[in-house]
Amino acid sequence: MQATVRHAARLRGSITPPGDKSISHRAAIFNAIADGEARIENYGPGADCLSTLRIMRALGAGIETDGTSVVVRGGLPTEPGDVLDAGNSGTTMRLVAGVLAGAPFMSVLTGDASLRSRPMGRIVEPLRLMGARVEARQDGTLAPLVFGGGALRGIRYRMPVASAQLKSCLLLAGLFADGETVLEQPALSRDHTELMFRAMGAEVVEDGLTVSVKPGRLTPVDVVVPADISSAAYWLVAAVCHPDAEVVVRGVGVNPSRTGVLDALQAMGADIRIENRRSEGGEPVADLTARSSKLEATEIGGDMIPRLVDEVPVLALAACFAKGTTHIKDAAELRLKESDRLRVTNRELTRLGAHIEETADGLRITGGAKLTGAACRSANDHRMAMTLGVAGLLASGKTTVSSAESASVSYPTFWDDLDALAGAGA
Ligand code: S3P
């Protein structure tokens, strides 16, 4: 499907994005291996989160859905009758691998062409150190992954990348291991696993950059999933870059390990109010109001990158509207996502007229160039499709976005919400 987006004269409206993808995956996987029943409300409706439900069902969990409500009857995983397919979802593959590594049966985990090209050596290597029998294509680096079943032992491990997926994989494996698992992180990444493990009775301890877990069973926990800040980011950027905009995004999860996008935009001078702060199921939530702003360039790098890793493409778009040159660095991980997001962001925003220079680990974006509608290609990557959709609202004339349906990987109603926001202002 190709989406057509026209320049919006005004942006007005109130949007509640879908349930957080990261928290939804964890609520489903952790409750599926817990001892009893739990209810998840506002479960992420995207294809990635549905891949997780399908796999946990294949591993023996009882899963009933009614809209975005999910009831999970958990227990120890049982041998699946077929290959498990994680689709496009890196989080599903890496977290489920942590469960399968310590399970007493054989299993195979695969995904779509994009996922089968993404690095799995980062989980295979430490899982093998824990004693897992795991094989993978290309010398243990690419899916499909084959698990032979067997006993695990806890390890002390220095993680080479600040990846929440890797951390969560090893914490899950640590639940099934003999002895403690201790992980040393190069920087903090999202901590939804640690928060939910604790709520489920696991012995997980965080001390600076070190996180450890002791083996044990999880007790089920009901979860109300907040709206996804990574989905909210598109509307925040649309509003602060547009000359006539006011947009409210409601019920957004504002866990500090995820709010790098707010920090970066506020450092650029964005007018974003954070209101009605509250807590839902141990996660902080707020309503965000974004208005037209005069933006200045900034520098984004270092420890901030894991806190805004999925928002780099849309932040690069924001930088096109800022005075000066914004430098995004230390972001080489972006090349290993659903697409090479540094390359695709550079290629597609340049097509619209942006002034961008791509570096090995980031982008330099000089703001102020006039963006003009064009035919853009999303590389089948949901975050690129949504970034280009927002770019279309801001650029003059008409923009088309190829494989626009990829937005439904995380945000199935994205194009409807975009139309509503632009239409309300027409
Ligand atoms: C995720 C972690 C991030 C992020 C992904 C979801 C998670 O990846 O890009 O969309 O839910 O753990 P890494 O932290 O592994 O880079």
Coordinates of C-alpha atoms and ligand atoms in Angstrom, one line a residue:
M1 CA 0.0 0.0 0.0
Q2 CA 1.2 3.5 -0.8
A3 CA 0.1 6.4 1.4
T4 CA -0.4 9.9 0.1
V5 CA 0.1 12.8 2.5
R6 CA -0.5 16.4 1.7
H7 CA 1.0 19.4 3.5
A8 CA -1.3 20.2 6.5
A9 CA -2.4 23.8 6.9
R10 CA -2.9 23.3 10.7
L11 CA -2.5 20.4 13.1
R12 CA -5.0 20.1 16.0
G13 CA -6.2 17.2 18.0
S14 CA -5.9 14.7 20.8
I15 CA -4.4 11.3 20.2
T16 CA -4.0 8.2 22.4
P17 CA -1.4 6.0 20.7
P18 CA -1.5 2.2 21.1
G19 CA -0.2 0.3 24.0
D20 CA 3.6 0.3 24.5
K21 CA 5.2 -2.4 22.4
S22 CA 8.1 -3.2 24.8
I23 CA 5.9 -3.5 27.8
S24 CA 3.3 -5.6 25.9
H25 CA 5.9 -8.2 24.8
R26 CA 7.1 -8.5 28.3
A27 CA 3.6 -8.7 29.9
A28 CA 2.8 -11.6 27.5
I29 CA 6.0 -13.5 27.7
F30 CA 6.5 -13.2 31.4
N31 CA 2.9 -14.1 32.3
A32 CA 3.0 -17.0 29.9
I33 CA 5.8 -18.6 31.8
A34 CA 4.5 -17.6 35.3
D35 CA 2.6 -19.8 37.6
G36 CA -1.1 -18.8 37.1
E37 CA -3.4 -16.4 35.3
A38 CA -3.1 -12.6 34.6
R39 CA -5.0 -10.0 32.6
I40 CA -3.3 -7.5 30.3
E41 CA -5.2 -4.3 29.3
N42 CA -4.4 -2.1 26.3
Y43 CA -2.1 -4.7 24.9
G44 CA -0.1 -3.4 21.8
P45 CA -2.2 -4.2 18.7
G46 CA 0.7 -4.2 16.3
A47 CA 1.9 -7.2 14.3
D48 CA 5.0 -7.6 16.5
C49 CA 3.0 -8.0 19.7
L50 CA 0.7 -10.5 17.9
S51 CA 3.8 -12.5 16.9
T52 CA 4.6 -12.8 20.6
L53 CA 1.1 -14.0 21.5
R54 CA 1.2 -16.6 18.7
I55 CA 4.6 -18.0 19.9
M56 CA 3.6 -18.1 23.6
R57 CA 0.4 -20.0 22.6
A58 CA 2.6 -22.5 20.6
L59 CA 4.6 -22.9 23.8
G60 CA 1.6 -24.0 25.7
A61 CA 0.2 -20.9 27.3
G62 CA -3.5 -20.3 27.4
I63 CA -4.1 -16.9 25.6
E64 CA -7.5 -15.4 25.0
T65 CA -7.9 -11.9 23.4
D66 CA -10.8 -9.6 23.3
G67 CA -9.8 -6.4 21.5
T68 CA -6.8 -5.2 23.3
S69 CA -7.5 -7.2 26.5
V70 CA -5.5 -10.4 26.9
V71 CA -6.0 -13.1 29.5
V72 CA -2.8 -15.3 29.8
R73 CA -2.8 -18.6 31.6
G74 CA 0.8 -19.4 32.2
G75 CA 3.0 -22.4 33.1
L76 CA 6.3 -24.0 32.2
P77 CA 6.7 -23.9 28.4
T78 CA 6.0 -27.1 26.5
E79 CA 7.6 -28.4 23.2
P80 CA 6.1 -26.6 20.2
G81 CA 4.8 -28.8 17.3
D82 CA 6.3 -26.6 14.6
V83 CA 8.9 -23.8 13.9
L84 CA 8.2 -20.6 15.8
D85 CA 7.9 -17.5 13.7
A86 CA 8.7 -14.1 15.2
G87 CA 7.8 -12.2 12.0
N88 CA 9.5 -8.8 11.9
S89 CA 9.9 -8.6 15.7
G90 CA 13.5 -8.5 17.1
T91 CA 12.1 -8.1 20.6
T92 CA 10.1 -11.3 20.2
M93 CA 13.0 -13.3 18.9
R94 CA 15.6 -12.2 21.4
L95 CA 13.3 -12.4 24.5
V96 CA 11.8 -15.8 23.5
A97 CA 15.3 -17.1 22.9
G98 CA 16.0 -16.5 26.6
V99 CA 13.0 -18.8 27.4
L100 CA 13.9 -21.5 24.9
A101 CA 17.6 -21.6 25.8
G102 CA 16.8 -23.2 29.2
A103 CA 13.7 -25.3 28.2
P104 CA 14.0 -29.1 28.2
F105 CA 13.0 -29.6 24.6
M106 CA 14.1 -28.9 21.0
S107 CA 12.8 -25.8 19.2
V108 CA 13.4 -23.6 16.2
L109 CA 12.9 -19.8 16.0
T110 CA 12.7 -17.9 12.8
G111 CA 11.5 -14.6 11.4
D112 CA 10.9 -12.6 8.2
A113 CA 13.7 -11.7 5.8
S114 CA 14.6 -8.5 7.7
L115 CA 14.8 -10.3 11.1
R116 CA 16.8 -13.1 9.5
S117 CA 19.4 -10.5 8.6
R118 CA 19.7 -8.9 12.0
P119 CA 22.6 -9.9 14.5
M120 CA 21.8 -12.8 16.7
G121 CA 25.4 -13.6 17.7
R122 CA 25.0 -11.1 20.5
I123 CA 22.5 -13.5 22.2
V124 CA 23.9 -16.8 21.0
E125 CA 27.4 -16.2 22.4
P126 CA 26.4 -15.5 26.1
L127 CA 23.6 -18.2 26.0
R128 CA 26.3 -20.7 25.0
L129 CA 28.5 -19.4 27.9
M130 CA 25.5 -20.3 30.1
G131 CA 25.6 -23.8 28.7
A132 CA 22.8 -23.5 26.1
R133 CA 22.8 -25.8 23.1
V134 CA 22.0 -23.3 20.4
E135 CA 22.8 -23.2 16.7
A136 CA 22.3 -20.5 14.2
R137 CA 23.1 -19.8 10.5
Q138 CA 26.4 -18.1 9.5
D139 CA 28.5 -19.4 12.3
G140 CA 25.9 -18.7 15.1
T141 CA 25.0 -15.2 14.0
L142 CA 21.8 -15.3 12.0
A143 CA 18.3 -16.8 12.6
P144 CA 16.8 -19.3 12.3
L145 CA 18.0 -20.3 15.7
V146 CA 17.9 -24.0 16.8
F147 CA 17.7 -24.8 20.6
G148 CA 18.7 -28.3 21.7
G149 CA 17.3 -28.0 25.3
G150 CA 19.4 -28.5 28.4
A151 CA 20.6 -27.1 31.7
L152 CA 21.9 -23.6 32.1
R153 CA 24.3 -22.1 34.6
G154 CA 24.4 -18.4 35.8
I155 CA 27.3 -16.3 34.4
R156 CA 28.8 -12.9 35.0
Y157 CA 28.8 -11.2 31.6
R158 CA 30.0 -7.9 30.3
M159 CA 27.5 -6.9 27.6
P160 CA 29.2 -5.5 24.4
V161 CA 26.1 -3.3 23.5
A162 CA 23.5 -1.4 25.6
S163 CA 20.6 -3.5 24.3
A164 CA 17.5 -4.0 26.3
Q165 CA 16.7 -7.0 24.1
L166 CA 20.0 -8.7 24.9
K167 CA 19.7 -7.8 28.6
S168 CA 16.1 -9.2 28.8
C169 CA 17.1 -12.4 26.9
L170 CA 19.8 -13.1 29.5
L171 CA 17.7 -12.2 32.5
L172 CA 15.0 -14.6 31.2
A173 CA 17.6 -17.3 30.7
G174 CA 18.8 -16.5 34.2
L175 CA 15.5 -17.5 35.7
F176 CA 16.0 -21.0 34.4
A177 CA 19.7 -21.2 35.3
D178 CA 21.6 -22.7 38.2
G179 CA 23.0 -19.9 40.3
E180 CA 23.0 -16.1 39.8
T181 CA 23.3 -14.3 36.5
V182 CA 25.1 -10.9 36.6
L183 CA 25.2 -8.5 33.7
E184 CA 27.4 -5.4 33.3
Q185 CA 25.9 -2.9 30.9
P186 CA 27.9 -0.3 28.9
A187 CA 25.0 2.1 29.4
L188 CA 21.5 1.9 30.8
S189 CA 18.8 0.7 28.4
R190 CA 15.0 0.5 29.0
D191 CA 14.3 -1.3 32.3
H192 CA 10.8 -2.6 31.8
T193 CA 12.0 -6.2 32.3
E194 CA 13.6 -5.3 35.7
L195 CA 10.4 -3.5 36.8
M196 CA 8.1 -6.3 35.8
F197 CA 10.3 -9.1 37.1
R198 CA 10.3 -7.3 40.5
A199 CA 6.5 -7.0 40.4
M200 CA 6.3 -10.7 39.6
G201 CA 8.5 -11.7 42.6
A202 CA 11.8 -12.3 40.8
E203 CA 15.0 -11.6 42.7
V204 CA 16.4 -8.9 40.4
V205 CA 18.9 -6.3 41.7
E206 CA 20.1 -3.2 39.9
D207 CA 23.2 -1.4 41.0
G208 CA 24.4 1.3 38.7
L209 CA 25.2 -0.4 35.4
T210 CA 25.0 -3.9 36.9
V211 CA 21.9 -6.0 37.0
S212 CA 21.5 -9.5 38.4
V213 CA 18.9 -12.1 38.7
K214 CA 18.5 -15.3 40.7
P215 CA 16.7 -18.4 39.4
G216 CA 13.1 -18.7 40.3
R217 CA 9.5 -18.9 39.1
L218 CA 7.5 -15.7 38.3
T219 CA 4.1 -15.0 39.9
P220 CA 1.5 -13.6 37.4
V221 CA 0.8 -9.9 37.4
D222 CA -2.0 -7.9 35.8
V223 CA -0.7 -5.1 33.6
V224 CA -2.3 -2.0 32.2
V225 CA 0.0 -1.0 29.3
P226 CA 0.6 2.7 28.9
A227 CA 0.5 4.4 25.4
D228 CA 3.8 3.9 23.6
I229 CA 6.1 7.0 23.8
S230 CA 7.8 5.7 20.6
S231 CA 4.5 6.1 18.8
A232 CA 3.7 9.4 20.5
A233 CA 7.0 10.8 19.2
Y234 CA 5.6 11.2 15.7
W235 CA 2.9 13.6 16.8
L236 CA 5.2 15.5 19.1
V237 CA 7.6 16.1 16.3
A238 CA 4.8 17.0 13.9
A239 CA 3.5 19.6 16.3
V240 CA 6.7 21.2 17.3
C241 CA 7.9 21.6 13.7
H242 CA 4.6 22.8 12.3
P243 CA 4.0 26.6 12.4
D244 CA 0.3 26.2 13.4
A245 CA -0.1 23.2 15.7
E246 CA -1.3 22.1 19.1
V247 CA -1.5 18.3 19.8
V248 CA -2.3 16.5 23.0
V249 CA -1.0 12.9 23.3
R250 CA -2.7 11.1 26.2
G251 CA -1.7 8.3 28.6
V252 CA 1.9 8.1 27.4
G253 CA 4.4 6.0 29.3
V254 CA 7.2 8.3 30.6
N255 CA 9.6 5.8 32.1
P256 CA 12.9 7.7 32.3
S257 CA 14.7 5.0 30.4
R258 CA 12.4 5.9 27.4
T259 CA 12.1 9.7 27.6
G260 CA 15.3 10.6 25.7
V261 CA 13.1 11.9 22.9
L262 CA 11.5 14.5 25.3
D263 CA 14.9 15.5 26.6
A264 CA 16.3 15.9 23.1
L265 CA 13.3 17.9 21.8
Q266 CA 13.2 20.1 24.9
A267 CA 17.0 20.7 24.5
M268 CA 16.1 22.0 21.0
G269 CA 13.6 24.4 22.6
A270 CA 10.4 22.5 21.9
D271 CA 7.3 23.5 23.7
I272 CA 6.2 20.2 25.2
R273 CA 4.2 20.2 28.5
I274 CA 4.2 17.1 30.6
E275 CA 0.9 17.0 32.6
N276 CA -1.2 14.7 34.8
R277 CA 1.7 12.6 35.9
R278 CA 0.5 9.4 37.4
S279 CA 1.6 5.8 37.9
E280 CA -0.1 2.8 36.2
G281 CA 1.1 -0.7 37.2
G282 CA 4.5 0.5 38.3
E283 CA 5.2 2.6 35.1
P284 CA 5.0 6.4 35.1
V285 CA 2.4 7.9 32.7
A286 CA 1.5 11.4 31.6
D287 CA -0.4 13.5 29.0
L288 CA 1.9 15.4 26.7
T289 CA 0.9 18.7 24.9
A290 CA 3.1 19.8 22.1
R291 CA 2.9 23.2 20.3
S292 CA 4.5 25.0 17.4
S293 CA 8.1 25.9 18.5
K294 CA 11.2 27.7 17.3
L295 CA 13.8 24.9 17.4
E296 CA 17.6 25.2 17.7
A297 CA 20.2 22.5 16.8
T298 CA 21.5 20.2 19.5
E299 CA 23.9 17.3 19.9
I300 CA 22.5 13.8 20.6
G301 CA 24.8 11.0 21.6
G302 CA 26.4 8.9 24.3
D303 CA 24.2 7.5 27.1
M304 CA 21.2 9.2 25.6
I305 CA 21.1 7.0 22.5
P306 CA 19.6 3.9 24.2
R307 CA 16.9 6.2 25.7
L308 CA 15.7 7.3 22.3
V309 CA 17.0 4.6 20.0
D310 CA 13.8 4.1 18.0
E311 CA 13.1 7.9 17.8
V312 CA 16.3 8.8 15.9
P313 CA 14.7 8.9 12.4
V314 CA 11.9 11.2 13.6
L315 CA 14.4 13.3 15.6
A316 CA 16.4 13.7 12.4
L317 CA 13.3 15.1 10.8
A318 CA 12.9 17.5 13.7
A319 CA 16.5 18.7 13.1
C320 CA 15.5 19.7 9.6
F321 CA 13.4 22.4 11.2
A322 CA 16.0 23.6 13.7
K323 CA 18.4 26.5 13.3
G324 CA 21.9 25.2 13.0
T325 CA 23.5 21.8 12.6
T326 CA 22.3 18.9 14.8
H327 CA 24.8 16.1 15.3
I328 CA 23.5 12.6 16.1
K329 CA 26.4 10.3 17.1
D330 CA 27.2 7.0 18.8
A331 CA 24.1 5.6 17.0
A332 CA 25.7 2.8 14.9
E333 CA 23.1 0.4 16.4
L334 CA 20.6 2.1 14.1
R335 CA 22.1 0.3 11.2
L336 CA 21.1 -3.0 12.7
K337 CA 17.3 -2.3 13.1
E338 CA 14.5 -3.4 10.8
S339 CA 16.4 -1.4 8.1
D340 CA 19.7 0.5 8.2
R341 CA 17.9 3.5 9.6
L342 CA 20.9 5.9 9.3
R343 CA 21.1 5.1 5.5
V344 CA 17.4 5.2 4.9
T345 CA 16.8 8.4 7.0
N346 CA 19.6 10.1 5.0
R347 CA 18.4 8.8 1.6
E348 CA 14.7 9.7 2.1
L349 CA 14.9 13.0 3.9
T350 CA 17.5 14.1 1.3
R351 CA 14.9 13.2 -1.4
L352 CA 12.6 15.8 0.3
G353 CA 15.3 18.4 0.2
A354 CA 16.9 18.1 3.6
H355 CA 20.6 18.8 4.1
I356 CA 22.1 15.7 5.8
E357 CA 25.5 14.2 6.0
E358 CA 25.7 10.5 7.0
T359 CA 28.6 9.4 9.3
A360 CA 29.7 5.9 10.4
D361 CA 27.7 6.2 13.6
G362 CA 25.2 9.0 13.0
L363 CA 23.9 11.9 11.0
R364 CA 24.7 15.7 10.7
I365 CA 21.5 17.6 9.8
T366 CA 21.6 21.3 8.9
G367 CA 18.2 22.8 9.5
G368 CA 16.4 25.4 7.4
A369 CA 16.3 23.7 4.0
K370 CA 12.8 23.8 2.5
L371 CA 11.2 20.3 2.4
T372 CA 9.2 19.6 -0.8
G373 CA 6.9 16.6 -1.2
A374 CA 8.3 13.6 -3.2
A375 CA 7.9 9.9 -3.7
C376 CA 9.5 8.3 -0.6
R377 CA 10.5 4.6 0.1
S378 CA 10.1 3.3 3.6
A379 CA 12.3 0.2 3.1
N380 CA 9.4 -1.9 4.7
D381 CA 10.4 -0.4 8.0
H382 CA 7.5 0.8 10.3
R383 CA 9.5 3.6 11.9
M384 CA 10.7 4.9 8.5
A385 CA 7.2 4.8 7.1
M386 CA 5.8 6.8 10.0
T387 CA 8.7 9.3 9.9
L388 CA 8.1 9.9 6.2
G389 CA 4.3 10.3 6.9
V390 CA 5.0 13.1 9.3
A391 CA 7.5 14.6 6.9
G392 CA 4.7 14.7 4.4
L393 CA 2.6 16.8 6.7
L394 CA 5.4 19.3 7.1
A395 CA 6.7 19.4 3.5
S396 CA 5.1 21.5 0.8
G397 CA 2.8 19.7 -1.8
K398 CA 2.3 16.0 -1.9
T399 CA 4.4 13.2 -0.5
T400 CA 3.9 9.5 -1.1
V401 CA 5.2 6.7 1.1
S402 CA 5.8 3.2 -0.2
S403 CA 4.9 0.1 1.9
A404 CA 3.0 2.3 4.2
E405 CA 1.2 -0.7 5.7
S406 CA 4.5 -1.5 7.6
A407 CA 3.3 1.0 10.2
S408 CA 1.0 -1.7 11.5
V409 CA 4.0 -3.5 12.9
S410 CA 3.7 -1.2 15.9
Y411 CA 0.9 1.3 15.1
P412 CA -2.0 -0.1 13.0
T413 CA -4.1 3.1 13.2
F414 CA -1.2 5.5 12.4
W415 CA -2.5 6.7 9.0
D416 CA -6.0 7.2 10.4
D417 CA -4.6 9.3 13.3
L418 CA -2.5 11.3 10.8
D419 CA -5.6 12.0 8.7
A420 CA -7.6 13.0 11.8
L421 CA -4.8 15.4 13.0
A422 CA -4.4 17.1 9.6
G423 CA -8.1 17.0 8.8
A424 CA -9.1 18.6 12.1
G425 CA -6.9 21.5 11.2
A426 CA -8.1 21.8 7.5
Ligands
S3P1 C1 13.4 -3.0 22.7 C2 14.7 -2.5 22.7 C3 15.3 -1.7 21.7 C4 14.3 -1.1 20.7 C5 13.3 -2.1 20.3 C6 12.5 -2.6 21.5 C7 12.8 -3.8 23.7 O1 16.3 -2.4 21.1 O2 15.0 -0.7 19.5 O3 12.4 -1.5 19.4 O4 11.6 -3.9 23.9 O5 13.6 -4.3 24.5 P1 17.7 -2.7 21.8 O6 17.7 -2.1 23.2 O7 17.9 -4.1 21.8 O8 18.7 -1.9 20.9

